[in-house]
Amino acid sequence: MKISVNIYKLLLILILLFVPINLLKDLFPIPLTLITGGIILILMIAILLTRLKKKQFILMILPIAIFALNFAFTDNISRHVRYFLNWYALLCTLLMCSDSDILKKFCNAYYKSERSIHRLTQLVALIFVVLLIMPAAYSGGWWGLSNGFTAFTVSHAVAASACGFLVYELIYLQNHQRKLPMLEGMLYVLLSVYVVFQTGARTYVISIAAIALIYLFDIIKSRKIRISIIVIGLIFVTVIFSKSAFIEKMAITESYQTVNNVSFLNAITSGRTLIWTVDFLSYIHSGLYTLFFGKGFAFSYEINRLKYFGLDIFSHNIFLETLLSEGFIGLAILLNLMIKMIKKFKIDKISLVASMMYVPLIGFLNGLFDSQIYCYSILILGIAFYNKINICSRYN
């Protein structure tokens, strides 16, 4: 069965539309983020099923089988299903990023719809700007933040959406390396930095830095212009940092360290090192079945609720979360796909560093699959990398 290139265009538009849908989530009377994310995932699976060889097919089916088995052990079916779908979306994204033919078709679809996609990107940028000046878009954030930028969702979803928006601009800039598009690109990078700083979601600074790295060293060819942009960027970051939610987050971190008498490392990582220790020890002592198959995507919440100050939180680490949810088998599948993706886009040092920052490093520090838009942004970044090496044709 041959899939028309239209499905690739549809996916490109849907993933970009997912950004404002994510930002305005609480305004919709229906679960539009869930519906849109589900449609995107179904379309991705449809594309993959036409391409997969036997080994890849097994890699797609095995996690579903483990997920089904773990219904017997989960204490929260809704959470188990929801987070499995997010995690599975990540697997599908990594599979797509390792398939040159799929990426070529995405590139062709982008070239044919470049104007409309770019206009939509500009509209999304405008939505970010409007939300930033709306008092209603600010509310209490995680860890006691009094007034972080949450739009009409939660802070980490806003930060992930900023990444999803920014990666689209990379492809456009690769194809239009002129002064006006490059200026637009710089403004979008600064906008995304400002958004992330206002959310207080620190880990996503790494994601924005990875995209900015590509922008500076792949898009900007002039060394003088590059230095000028770096200077402007540093001044901008210095100014907004002093007035951002990051300052409050740092104060909360210091207070947390003092009150709870924990190490600086544990405080600066918002308790992650202690969470990882508790979760990993629980995993290795949880029996043979769990070692191989995990206990579902609600298991980490159960552990942390019982053993970590009663907090209903996940592991904040994609590798540990996969161990707990899908066991060693699930982790082996995830690592296999992630390594293949990294190898494919090891074009040069900049691409390697950026891809390592954007995927495994963020996965290690935060989790990746807790926000679907971030998973899908990895696919757009993969298309940008493929476009960079100029393998795909502009035409069928």
CSV table of C-alpha atoms in Angstrom, one decimal:
chain,number,residue,atom,x,y,z
A,1,MET,CA,0.0,0.0,0.0
A,2,LYS,CA,1.4,3.4,-1.0
A,3,ILE,CA,0.6,6.3,1.2
A,4,SER,CA,0.1,9.7,-0.6
A,5,VAL,CA,2.5,12.4,0.4
A,6,ASN,CA,-0.6,14.3,1.7
A,7,ILE,CA,-0.4,12.3,4.9
A,8,TYR,CA,3.1,13.7,5.5
A,9,LYS,CA,1.8,17.3,4.9
A,10,LEU,CA,-1.1,16.6,7.2
A,11,LEU,CA,1.3,15.4,9.9
A,12,LEU,CA,3.5,18.5,9.6
A,13,ILE,CA,0.5,20.8,9.9
A,14,LEU,CA,-1.1,18.8,12.8
A,15,ILE,CA,2.2,18.8,14.8
A,16,LEU,CA,2.5,22.5,14.4
A,17,LEU,CA,-1.1,23.1,15.3
A,18,PHE,CA,-0.6,20.9,18.4
A,19,VAL,CA,1.5,23.8,19.8
A,20,PRO,CA,-1.3,26.4,20.2
A,21,ILE,CA,-3.7,23.6,21.1
A,22,ASN,CA,-1.3,22.7,23.9
A,23,LEU,CA,-1.0,26.3,25.1
A,24,LEU,CA,-4.8,26.8,25.2
A,25,LYS,CA,-5.7,23.4,26.5
A,26,ASP,CA,-7.8,24.6,29.5
A,27,LEU,CA,-10.0,26.8,27.2
A,28,PHE,CA,-11.4,23.9,25.2
A,29,PRO,CA,-14.6,22.1,26.4
A,30,ILE,CA,-13.3,18.8,25.0
A,31,PRO,CA,-9.9,17.1,25.5
A,32,LEU,CA,-8.5,18.5,22.3
A,33,THR,CA,-4.9,17.8,23.1
A,34,LEU,CA,-5.7,14.2,23.7
A,35,ILE,CA,-7.6,14.0,20.4
A,36,THR,CA,-5.0,15.8,18.4
A,37,GLY,CA,-2.1,13.8,19.9
A,38,GLY,CA,-4.0,10.6,19.2
A,39,ILE,CA,-4.6,11.5,15.6
A,40,ILE,CA,-1.0,12.3,15.1
A,41,LEU,CA,0.1,9.0,16.7
A,42,ILE,CA,-2.4,7.0,14.5
A,43,LEU,CA,-1.1,8.7,11.3
A,44,MET,CA,2.5,7.9,12.4
A,45,ILE,CA,1.7,4.3,13.0
A,46,ALA,CA,-0.1,4.1,9.6
A,47,ILE,CA,3.1,5.4,7.9
A,48,LEU,CA,5.4,3.0,9.8
A,49,LEU,CA,3.3,0.0,9.1
A,50,THR,CA,3.8,0.5,5.3
A,51,ARG,CA,7.6,0.6,5.8
A,52,LEU,CA,8.5,-1.8,8.6
A,53,LYS,CA,10.6,-4.9,8.1
A,54,LYS,CA,10.2,-7.9,10.3
A,55,LYS,CA,12.7,-6.7,13.0
A,56,GLN,CA,11.1,-3.3,13.2
A,57,PHE,CA,7.6,-4.7,13.3
A,58,ILE,CA,8.7,-6.8,16.4
A,59,LEU,CA,10.1,-3.6,18.0
A,60,MET,CA,6.6,-2.0,17.6
A,61,ILE,CA,4.5,-5.0,18.7
A,62,LEU,CA,6.6,-6.2,21.7
A,63,PRO,CA,6.0,-3.0,23.8
A,64,ILE,CA,2.3,-3.3,23.2
A,65,ALA,CA,2.3,-6.9,24.4
A,66,ILE,CA,4.1,-5.9,27.6
A,67,PHE,CA,1.7,-2.9,28.1
A,68,ALA,CA,-1.2,-5.4,27.8
A,69,LEU,CA,0.3,-7.8,30.3
A,70,ASN,CA,0.9,-5.0,32.8
A,71,PHE,CA,-2.8,-4.2,33.1
A,72,ALA,CA,-2.7,-6.9,35.7
A,73,PHE,CA,-0.3,-4.9,38.0
A,74,THR,CA,-1.3,-1.3,37.5
A,75,ASP,CA,-3.1,0.6,40.2
A,76,ASN,CA,-4.2,3.4,37.8
A,77,ILE,CA,-5.5,2.2,34.4
A,78,SER,CA,-6.1,5.7,33.1
A,79,ARG,CA,-2.5,6.8,33.8
A,80,HIS,CA,-1.1,3.5,32.5
A,81,VAL,CA,-2.8,4.0,29.2
A,82,ARG,CA,-2.1,7.7,28.8
A,83,TYR,CA,1.6,7.5,29.5
A,84,PHE,CA,2.1,4.4,27.5
A,85,LEU,CA,0.6,6.3,24.5
A,86,ASN,CA,3.1,9.1,25.1
A,87,TRP,CA,6.0,6.7,25.4
A,88,TYR,CA,4.9,4.8,22.3
A,89,ALA,CA,4.7,8.1,20.4
A,90,LEU,CA,8.4,8.6,21.3
A,91,LEU,CA,9.2,5.1,20.0
A,92,CYS,CA,7.4,5.9,16.7
A,93,THR,CA,9.2,9.2,16.4
A,94,LEU,CA,12.6,7.5,16.8
A,95,LEU,CA,11.7,4.9,14.3
A,96,MET,CA,10.7,7.6,11.7
A,97,CYS,CA,13.9,9.5,12.4
A,98,SER,CA,16.0,6.4,11.4
A,99,ASP,CA,14.1,5.9,8.1
A,100,SER,CA,15.6,8.0,5.3
A,101,ASP,CA,12.7,7.3,2.9
A,102,ILE,CA,10.1,8.6,5.5
A,103,LEU,CA,12.2,11.7,6.1
A,104,LYS,CA,12.6,12.3,2.4
A,105,LYS,CA,8.8,12.3,2.0
A,106,PHE,CA,8.4,14.7,4.9
A,107,CYS,CA,11.0,17.0,3.2
A,108,ASN,CA,9.1,16.9,-0.1
A,109,ALA,CA,5.8,17.6,1.7
A,110,TYR,CA,7.4,20.5,3.5
A,111,TYR,CA,8.8,22.0,0.3
A,112,LYS,CA,5.4,21.8,-1.4
A,113,SER,CA,3.7,23.5,1.6
A,114,GLU,CA,6.5,25.7,2.8
A,115,ARG,CA,4.6,29.0,2.5
A,116,SER,CA,1.5,27.9,4.4
A,117,ILE,CA,3.6,26.1,7.1
A,118,HIS,CA,5.7,29.2,7.5
A,119,ARG,CA,2.7,31.4,7.8
A,120,LEU,CA,1.3,29.1,10.4
A,121,THR,CA,4.6,29.3,12.3
A,122,GLN,CA,4.3,33.1,12.3
A,123,LEU,CA,0.8,32.8,13.7
A,124,VAL,CA,2.0,30.5,16.5
A,125,ALA,CA,4.7,33.1,17.3
A,126,LEU,CA,2.0,35.7,17.5
A,127,ILE,CA,0.0,33.5,19.9
A,128,PHE,CA,3.0,33.2,22.2
A,129,VAL,CA,3.5,37.0,22.2
A,130,VAL,CA,-0.2,37.7,22.9
A,131,LEU,CA,-0.2,35.1,25.8
A,132,LEU,CA,2.9,36.6,27.3
A,133,ILE,CA,1.2,40.0,27.8
A,134,MET,CA,-2.0,38.5,29.2
A,135,PRO,CA,-2.2,38.5,33.0
A,136,ALA,CA,-4.5,35.4,32.9
A,137,ALA,CA,-1.7,33.4,31.3
A,138,TYR,CA,0.4,33.6,34.6
A,139,SER,CA,-0.3,31.5,37.6
A,140,GLY,CA,1.3,29.4,40.3
A,141,GLY,CA,3.8,26.9,39.0
A,142,TRP,CA,5.5,23.8,40.2
A,143,TRP,CA,7.5,23.9,43.5
A,144,GLY,CA,5.6,26.9,44.8
A,145,LEU,CA,6.3,29.4,42.0
A,146,SER,CA,3.9,32.3,42.6
A,147,ASN,CA,3.5,33.7,39.1
A,148,GLY,CA,5.1,31.5,36.4
A,149,PHE,CA,4.0,31.6,32.7
A,150,THR,CA,1.6,28.7,32.3
A,151,ALA,CA,-0.6,30.0,29.4
A,152,PHE,CA,-3.8,27.9,29.7
A,153,THR,CA,-2.0,24.7,30.6
A,154,VAL,CA,1.0,23.9,32.8
A,155,SER,CA,4.5,25.3,32.8
A,156,HIS,CA,6.4,22.3,31.4
A,157,ALA,CA,3.8,22.0,28.6
A,158,VAL,CA,4.4,25.6,27.6
A,159,ALA,CA,8.2,25.1,27.6
A,160,ALA,CA,7.9,22.0,25.5
A,161,SER,CA,5.6,23.8,23.1
A,162,ALA,CA,8.2,26.6,22.6
A,163,CYS,CA,10.6,23.9,21.5
A,164,GLY,CA,8.0,22.4,19.1
A,165,PHE,CA,7.4,25.8,17.6
A,166,LEU,CA,11.1,26.7,17.2
A,167,VAL,CA,12.3,23.5,15.4
A,168,TYR,CA,10.0,24.3,12.4
A,169,GLU,CA,11.8,27.6,11.9
A,170,LEU,CA,15.1,25.6,11.4
A,171,ILE,CA,13.9,24.0,8.2
A,172,TYR,CA,12.7,27.3,6.8
A,173,LEU,CA,16.0,29.0,7.6
A,174,GLN,CA,18.0,26.2,6.0
A,175,ASN,CA,16.1,26.9,2.7
A,176,HIS,CA,16.2,30.7,3.0
A,177,GLN,CA,19.5,31.9,4.3
A,178,ARG,CA,18.9,35.6,3.7
A,179,LYS,CA,19.0,38.6,6.1
A,180,LEU,CA,15.3,38.9,6.8
A,181,PRO,CA,14.6,35.2,7.5
A,182,MET,CA,17.8,35.0,9.6
A,183,LEU,CA,16.6,38.0,11.6
A,184,GLU,CA,13.2,36.4,12.0
A,185,GLY,CA,14.9,33.2,13.2
A,186,MET,CA,16.9,35.2,15.8
A,187,LEU,CA,13.7,36.8,17.1
A,188,TYR,CA,12.1,33.4,17.4
A,189,VAL,CA,15.0,32.0,19.3
A,190,LEU,CA,14.9,35.0,21.7
A,191,LEU,CA,11.1,34.6,22.1
A,192,SER,CA,11.5,30.9,22.9
A,193,VAL,CA,14.2,31.6,25.5
A,194,TYR,CA,12.0,34.2,27.1
A,195,VAL,CA,9.0,31.8,27.2
A,196,VAL,CA,11.1,29.1,28.8
A,197,PHE,CA,12.6,31.4,31.4
A,198,GLN,CA,9.1,32.7,32.3
A,199,THR,CA,7.9,29.1,32.9
A,200,GLY,CA,10.8,28.3,35.3
A,201,ALA,CA,11.1,24.9,33.5
A,202,ARG,CA,14.9,24.8,33.7
A,203,THR,CA,15.6,21.6,31.7
A,204,TYR,CA,14.1,23.0,28.6
A,205,VAL,CA,16.8,25.7,28.5
A,206,ILE,CA,19.0,22.8,27.2
A,207,SER,CA,16.5,22.1,24.4
A,208,ILE,CA,16.4,25.7,23.3
A,209,ALA,CA,20.2,25.9,23.6
A,210,ALA,CA,20.5,22.9,21.3
A,211,ILE,CA,18.3,24.6,18.6
A,212,ALA,CA,20.2,27.9,19.1
A,213,LEU,CA,23.4,26.0,18.5
A,214,ILE,CA,22.2,24.8,15.1
A,215,TYR,CA,20.9,28.2,14.3
A,216,LEU,CA,24.3,29.9,15.1
A,217,PHE,CA,26.6,27.4,13.4
A,218,ASP,CA,24.6,26.0,10.6
A,219,ILE,CA,22.4,28.9,9.5
A,220,ILE,CA,24.7,31.9,10.3
A,221,LYS,CA,27.7,31.6,8.0
A,222,SER,CA,29.4,34.9,8.8
A,223,ARG,CA,31.6,34.8,11.9
A,224,LYS,CA,31.1,38.5,12.6
A,225,ILE,CA,27.3,38.2,12.5
A,226,ARG,CA,27.5,35.1,14.7
A,227,ILE,CA,29.5,36.9,17.3
A,228,SER,CA,27.1,39.9,17.2
A,229,ILE,CA,24.1,37.6,17.7
A,230,ILE,CA,25.8,35.8,20.6
A,231,VAL,CA,26.5,39.2,22.3
A,232,ILE,CA,22.9,40.3,21.8
A,233,GLY,CA,21.7,37.0,23.1
A,234,LEU,CA,23.8,37.1,26.2
A,235,ILE,CA,22.6,40.7,27.0
A,236,PHE,CA,19.0,39.6,26.4
A,237,VAL,CA,19.4,36.5,28.7
A,238,THR,CA,21.1,38.6,31.4
A,239,VAL,CA,18.2,41.1,31.4
A,240,ILE,CA,15.3,38.6,31.3
A,241,PHE,CA,17.0,36.2,33.8
A,242,SER,CA,16.8,38.8,36.6
A,243,LYS,CA,13.1,39.2,36.0
A,244,SER,CA,12.1,35.6,35.3
A,245,ALA,CA,10.6,32.7,37.2
A,246,PHE,CA,14.1,31.2,37.3
A,247,ILE,CA,15.2,33.6,40.1
A,248,GLU,CA,12.2,32.5,42.2
A,249,LYS,CA,12.9,28.9,41.4
A,250,MET,CA,16.5,29.3,42.6
A,251,ALA,CA,15.3,30.8,45.9
A,252,ILE,CA,12.9,27.9,46.3
A,253,THR,CA,15.8,25.5,45.6
A,254,GLU,CA,17.9,27.1,48.3
A,255,SER,CA,15.0,27.0,50.8
A,256,TYR,CA,14.3,23.4,50.0
A,257,GLN,CA,18.0,22.5,50.7
A,258,THR,CA,17.9,24.3,54.0
A,259,VAL,CA,14.6,23.0,55.3
A,260,ASN,CA,15.0,19.4,54.2
A,261,ASN,CA,18.7,19.2,54.9
A,262,VAL,CA,19.5,17.6,51.6
A,263,SER,CA,22.6,17.8,49.4
A,264,PHE,CA,23.1,20.7,46.9
A,265,LEU,CA,22.9,18.3,44.0
A,266,ASN,CA,19.6,16.9,45.2
A,267,ALA,CA,18.3,20.5,45.7
A,268,ILE,CA,19.5,21.9,42.4
A,269,THR,CA,17.9,18.9,40.5
A,270,SER,CA,14.6,19.5,42.3
A,271,GLY,CA,14.9,16.3,44.2
A,272,ARG,CA,15.6,14.2,41.1
A,273,THR,CA,18.7,12.4,42.5
A,274,LEU,CA,16.8,11.1,45.5
A,275,ILE,CA,13.8,10.1,43.3
A,276,TRP,CA,16.2,8.2,41.0
A,277,THR,CA,17.8,6.4,44.0
A,278,VAL,CA,14.4,5.4,45.5
A,279,ASP,CA,13.0,4.3,42.1
A,280,PHE,CA,16.0,2.3,41.0
A,281,LEU,CA,16.3,0.5,44.3
A,282,SER,CA,12.6,-0.3,44.1
A,283,TYR,CA,13.1,-1.7,40.6
A,284,ILE,CA,16.0,-4.0,41.4
A,285,HIS,CA,14.2,-5.4,44.4
A,286,SER,CA,10.8,-5.9,42.7
A,287,GLY,CA,11.1,-9.4,41.4
A,288,LEU,CA,12.1,-11.2,38.2
A,289,TYR,CA,9.0,-10.3,36.2
A,290,THR,CA,9.4,-6.6,36.9
A,291,LEU,CA,13.1,-6.7,35.9
A,292,PHE,CA,12.2,-7.9,32.4
A,293,PHE,CA,8.7,-6.4,31.9
A,294,GLY,CA,8.2,-3.6,34.4
A,295,LYS,CA,4.9,-3.0,36.1
A,296,GLY,CA,3.2,-0.5,33.9
A,297,PHE,CA,3.3,3.3,33.5
A,298,ALA,CA,1.7,4.0,36.9
A,299,PHE,CA,4.3,2.1,38.8
A,300,SER,CA,6.7,5.0,39.4
A,301,TYR,CA,3.9,7.1,40.7
A,302,GLU,CA,3.0,4.3,43.1
A,303,ILE,CA,6.6,4.0,44.3
A,304,ASN,CA,7.1,7.7,44.8
A,305,ARG,CA,3.7,8.1,46.6
A,306,LEU,CA,4.6,5.4,49.1
A,307,LYS,CA,8.4,6.0,49.5
A,308,TYR,CA,9.2,9.6,48.5
A,309,PHE,CA,7.4,12.1,50.8
A,310,GLY,CA,4.0,10.9,49.5
A,311,LEU,CA,4.4,12.8,46.2
A,312,ASP,CA,2.4,11.5,43.2
A,313,ILE,CA,5.2,12.0,40.6
A,314,PHE,CA,7.0,10.0,38.0
A,315,SER,CA,10.7,9.3,37.8
A,316,HIS,CA,11.8,12.4,35.7
A,317,ASN,CA,14.1,10.1,33.7
A,318,ILE,CA,13.1,8.4,30.5
A,319,PHE,CA,15.5,5.5,31.0
A,320,LEU,CA,14.5,4.8,34.6
A,321,GLU,CA,10.8,5.3,33.8
A,322,THR,CA,11.1,2.8,31.0
A,323,LEU,CA,12.7,0.2,33.3
A,324,LEU,CA,9.9,0.6,35.8
A,325,SER,CA,7.1,0.6,33.1
A,326,GLU,CA,8.4,-1.8,30.5
A,327,GLY,CA,11.3,-3.5,32.1
A,328,PHE,CA,14.7,-4.3,30.7
A,329,ILE,CA,13.1,-5.3,27.4
A,330,GLY,CA,11.5,-2.0,27.0
A,331,LEU,CA,14.7,-0.1,27.8
A,332,ALA,CA,16.7,-2.2,25.3
A,333,ILE,CA,14.2,-1.3,22.6
A,334,LEU,CA,14.3,2.4,23.5
A,335,LEU,CA,18.1,2.5,23.6
A,336,ASN,CA,18.3,0.7,20.3
A,337,LEU,CA,16.1,3.2,18.5
A,338,MET,CA,17.7,6.2,20.2
A,339,ILE,CA,21.3,5.1,19.3
A,340,LYS,CA,20.2,4.5,15.6
A,341,MET,CA,18.7,8.0,15.5
A,342,ILE,CA,21.9,9.6,17.0
A,343,LYS,CA,24.1,7.7,14.6
A,344,LYS,CA,22.0,8.8,11.6
A,345,PHE,CA,22.4,12.4,12.4
A,346,LYS,CA,26.0,12.4,13.4
A,347,ILE,CA,26.6,14.6,10.4
A,348,ASP,CA,29.2,16.9,12.2
A,349,LYS,CA,30.1,17.9,15.7
A,350,ILE,CA,27.3,20.5,15.9
A,351,SER,CA,24.6,18.1,14.8
A,352,LEU,CA,25.9,15.4,17.2
A,353,VAL,CA,26.1,17.7,20.2
A,354,ALA,CA,22.6,19.3,19.4
A,355,SER,CA,20.9,15.9,19.0
A,356,MET,CA,22.5,14.5,22.2
A,357,MET,CA,21.3,17.6,24.1
A,358,TYR,CA,17.8,17.5,22.6
A,359,VAL,CA,17.1,13.8,23.1
A,360,PRO,CA,19.1,11.7,25.5
A,361,LEU,CA,20.2,14.5,27.8
A,362,ILE,CA,16.6,15.9,28.2
A,363,GLY,CA,15.4,12.3,28.5
A,364,PHE,CA,17.9,11.7,31.4
A,365,LEU,CA,17.0,14.9,33.2
A,366,ASN,CA,13.3,15.1,32.6
A,367,GLY,CA,11.6,12.2,30.8
A,368,LEU,CA,10.7,13.2,27.3
A,369,PHE,CA,7.3,11.4,27.1
A,370,ASP,CA,5.5,13.4,29.7
A,371,SER,CA,4.8,16.0,26.9
A,372,GLN,CA,3.7,14.6,23.5
A,373,ILE,CA,4.5,17.8,21.7
A,374,TYR,CA,8.2,17.4,22.7
A,375,CYS,CA,8.2,13.8,21.3
A,376,TYR,CA,6.8,15.1,18.0
A,377,SER,CA,9.3,18.0,17.9
A,378,ILE,CA,12.1,15.4,17.8
A,379,LEU,CA,10.6,14.2,14.4
A,380,ILE,CA,10.7,17.8,13.1
A,381,LEU,CA,14.3,18.1,14.3
A,382,GLY,CA,15.1,14.9,12.5
A,383,ILE,CA,13.6,16.3,9.3
A,384,ALA,CA,15.8,19.4,9.7
A,385,PHE,CA,18.9,17.3,10.1
A,386,TYR,CA,17.9,15.3,7.0
A,387,ASN,CA,17.3,18.5,5.1
A,388,LYS,CA,20.7,19.8,6.3
A,389,ILE,CA,22.7,17.1,4.5
A,390,ASN,CA,20.6,17.8,1.4
A,391,ILE,CA,19.9,14.2,0.6
A,392,CYS,CA,16.2,14.6,-0.2
A,393,SER,CA,15.0,16.0,-3.5
A,394,ARG,CA,12.6,18.9,-3.6
A,395,TYR,CA,10.4,16.9,-5.9
A,396,ASN,CA,8.9,13.4,-6.1
